[in-house]
PDB file of C-alpha atoms in Angstrom:
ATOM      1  CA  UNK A   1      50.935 169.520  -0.807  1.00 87.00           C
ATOM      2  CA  UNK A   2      53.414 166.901  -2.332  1.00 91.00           C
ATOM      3  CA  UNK A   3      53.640 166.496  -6.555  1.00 91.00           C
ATOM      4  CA  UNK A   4      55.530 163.637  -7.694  1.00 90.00           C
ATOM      5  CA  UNK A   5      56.125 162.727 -11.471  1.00 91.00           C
ATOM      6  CA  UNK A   6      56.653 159.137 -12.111  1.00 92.00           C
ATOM      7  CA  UNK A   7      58.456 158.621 -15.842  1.00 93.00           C
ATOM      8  CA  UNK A   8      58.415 154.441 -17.048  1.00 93.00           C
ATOM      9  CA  UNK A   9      59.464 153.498 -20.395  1.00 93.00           C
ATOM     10  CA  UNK A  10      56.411 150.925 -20.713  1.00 91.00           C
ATOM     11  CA  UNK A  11      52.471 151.010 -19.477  1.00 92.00           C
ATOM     12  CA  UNK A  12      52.932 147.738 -17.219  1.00 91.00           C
ATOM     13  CA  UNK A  13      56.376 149.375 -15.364  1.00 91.00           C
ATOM     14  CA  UNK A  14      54.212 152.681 -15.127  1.00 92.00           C
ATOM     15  CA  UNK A  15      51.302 150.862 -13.707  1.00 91.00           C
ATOM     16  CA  UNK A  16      53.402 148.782 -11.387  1.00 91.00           C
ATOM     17  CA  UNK A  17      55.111 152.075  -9.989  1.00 91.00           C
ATOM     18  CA  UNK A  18      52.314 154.182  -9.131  1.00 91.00           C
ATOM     19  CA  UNK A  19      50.434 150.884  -7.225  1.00 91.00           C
ATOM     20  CA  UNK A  20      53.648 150.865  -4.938  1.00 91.00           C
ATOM     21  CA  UNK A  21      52.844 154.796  -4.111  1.00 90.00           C
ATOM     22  CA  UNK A  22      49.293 154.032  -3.446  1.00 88.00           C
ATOM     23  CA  UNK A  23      49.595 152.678   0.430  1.00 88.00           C
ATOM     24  CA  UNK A  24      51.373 155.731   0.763  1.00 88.00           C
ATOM     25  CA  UNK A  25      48.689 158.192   0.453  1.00 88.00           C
ATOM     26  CA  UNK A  26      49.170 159.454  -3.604  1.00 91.00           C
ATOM     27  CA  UNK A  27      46.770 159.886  -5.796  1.00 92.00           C
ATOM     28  CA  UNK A  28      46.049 160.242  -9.559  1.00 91.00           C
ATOM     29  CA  UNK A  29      46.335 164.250 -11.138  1.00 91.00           C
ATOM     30  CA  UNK A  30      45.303 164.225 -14.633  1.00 88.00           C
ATOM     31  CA  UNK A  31      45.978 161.626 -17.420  1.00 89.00           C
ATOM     32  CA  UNK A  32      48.862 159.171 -18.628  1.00 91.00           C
ATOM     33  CA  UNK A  33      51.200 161.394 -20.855  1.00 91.00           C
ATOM     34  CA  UNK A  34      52.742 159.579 -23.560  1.00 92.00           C
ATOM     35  CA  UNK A  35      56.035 161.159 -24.257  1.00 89.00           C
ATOM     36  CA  UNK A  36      59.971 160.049 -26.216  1.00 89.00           C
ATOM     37  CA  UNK A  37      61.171 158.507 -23.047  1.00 83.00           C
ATOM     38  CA  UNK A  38      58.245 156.357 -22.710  1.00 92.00           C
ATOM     39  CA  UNK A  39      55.361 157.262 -20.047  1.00 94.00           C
ATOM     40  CA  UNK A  40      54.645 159.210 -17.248  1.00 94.00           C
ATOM     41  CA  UNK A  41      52.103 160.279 -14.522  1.00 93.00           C
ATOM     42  CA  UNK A  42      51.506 162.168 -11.599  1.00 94.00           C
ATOM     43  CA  UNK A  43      50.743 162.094  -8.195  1.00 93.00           C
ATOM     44  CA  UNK A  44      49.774 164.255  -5.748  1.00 94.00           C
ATOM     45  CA  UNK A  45      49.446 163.867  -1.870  1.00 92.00           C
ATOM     46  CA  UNK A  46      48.363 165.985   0.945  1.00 86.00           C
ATOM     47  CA  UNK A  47      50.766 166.560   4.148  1.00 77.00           C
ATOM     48  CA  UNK A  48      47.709 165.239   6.426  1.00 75.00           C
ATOM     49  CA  UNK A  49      47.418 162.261   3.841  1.00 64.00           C
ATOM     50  CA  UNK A  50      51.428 161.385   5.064  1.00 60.00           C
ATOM     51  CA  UNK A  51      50.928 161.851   8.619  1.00 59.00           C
ATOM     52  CA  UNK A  52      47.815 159.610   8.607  1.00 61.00           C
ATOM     53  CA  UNK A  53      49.529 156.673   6.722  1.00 58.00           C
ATOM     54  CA  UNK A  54      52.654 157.010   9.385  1.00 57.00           C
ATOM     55  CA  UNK A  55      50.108 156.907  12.393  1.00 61.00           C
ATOM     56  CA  UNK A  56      48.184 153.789  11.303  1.00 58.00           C
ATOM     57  CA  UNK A  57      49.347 150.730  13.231  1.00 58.00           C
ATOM     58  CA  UNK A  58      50.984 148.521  10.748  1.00 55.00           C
ATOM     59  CA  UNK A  59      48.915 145.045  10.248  1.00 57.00           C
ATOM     60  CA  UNK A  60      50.138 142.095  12.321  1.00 60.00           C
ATOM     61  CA  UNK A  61      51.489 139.463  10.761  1.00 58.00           C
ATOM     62  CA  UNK A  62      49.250 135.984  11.117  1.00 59.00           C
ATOM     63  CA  UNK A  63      50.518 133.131  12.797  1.00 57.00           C
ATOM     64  CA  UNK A  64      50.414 130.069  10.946  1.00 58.00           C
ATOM     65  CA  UNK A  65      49.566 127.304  13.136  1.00 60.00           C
ATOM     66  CA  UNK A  66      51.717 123.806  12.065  1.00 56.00           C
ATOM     67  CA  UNK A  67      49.919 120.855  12.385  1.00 57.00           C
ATOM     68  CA  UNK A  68      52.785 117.791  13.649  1.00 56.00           C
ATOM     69  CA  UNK A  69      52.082 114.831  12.950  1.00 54.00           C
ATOM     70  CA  UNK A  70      54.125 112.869  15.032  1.00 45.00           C
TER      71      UNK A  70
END
């Protein structure tokens, strides 16, 4: 089991850092704590939850067709 405490001085940089982690398998453990330095939350992820995310084929990217016009 992985723990991971992210610490933001602002709701919006909080928010914006724990959407990055969730591809990655976290989730949400308890509340946002309000605090002097600002905000902070934590995460929690399972060891099966990691080796899942690193065995998923990654998406491939679309071709985009061009249309010439000659």
């Amino acid at each position: 089991m992985e723990y991971n405490i992210i610490v933001a001085p602002t709701l919006e940089t909080l928010a914006t850092e724990v959407a990055v982690l969730f591809p990655q398998g976290w989730k949400l453990k308890g509340g946002i704590i309000e605090h002097a330095d600002g905000f902070s939350q934590q995460l929690i992820r399972k060891a099966s939850d990691k080796l899942k995310q690193s065995q998923m084929p990654a998406p491939r990217a679309k071709q985009r067709r061009t249309k010439w016009i000659e």
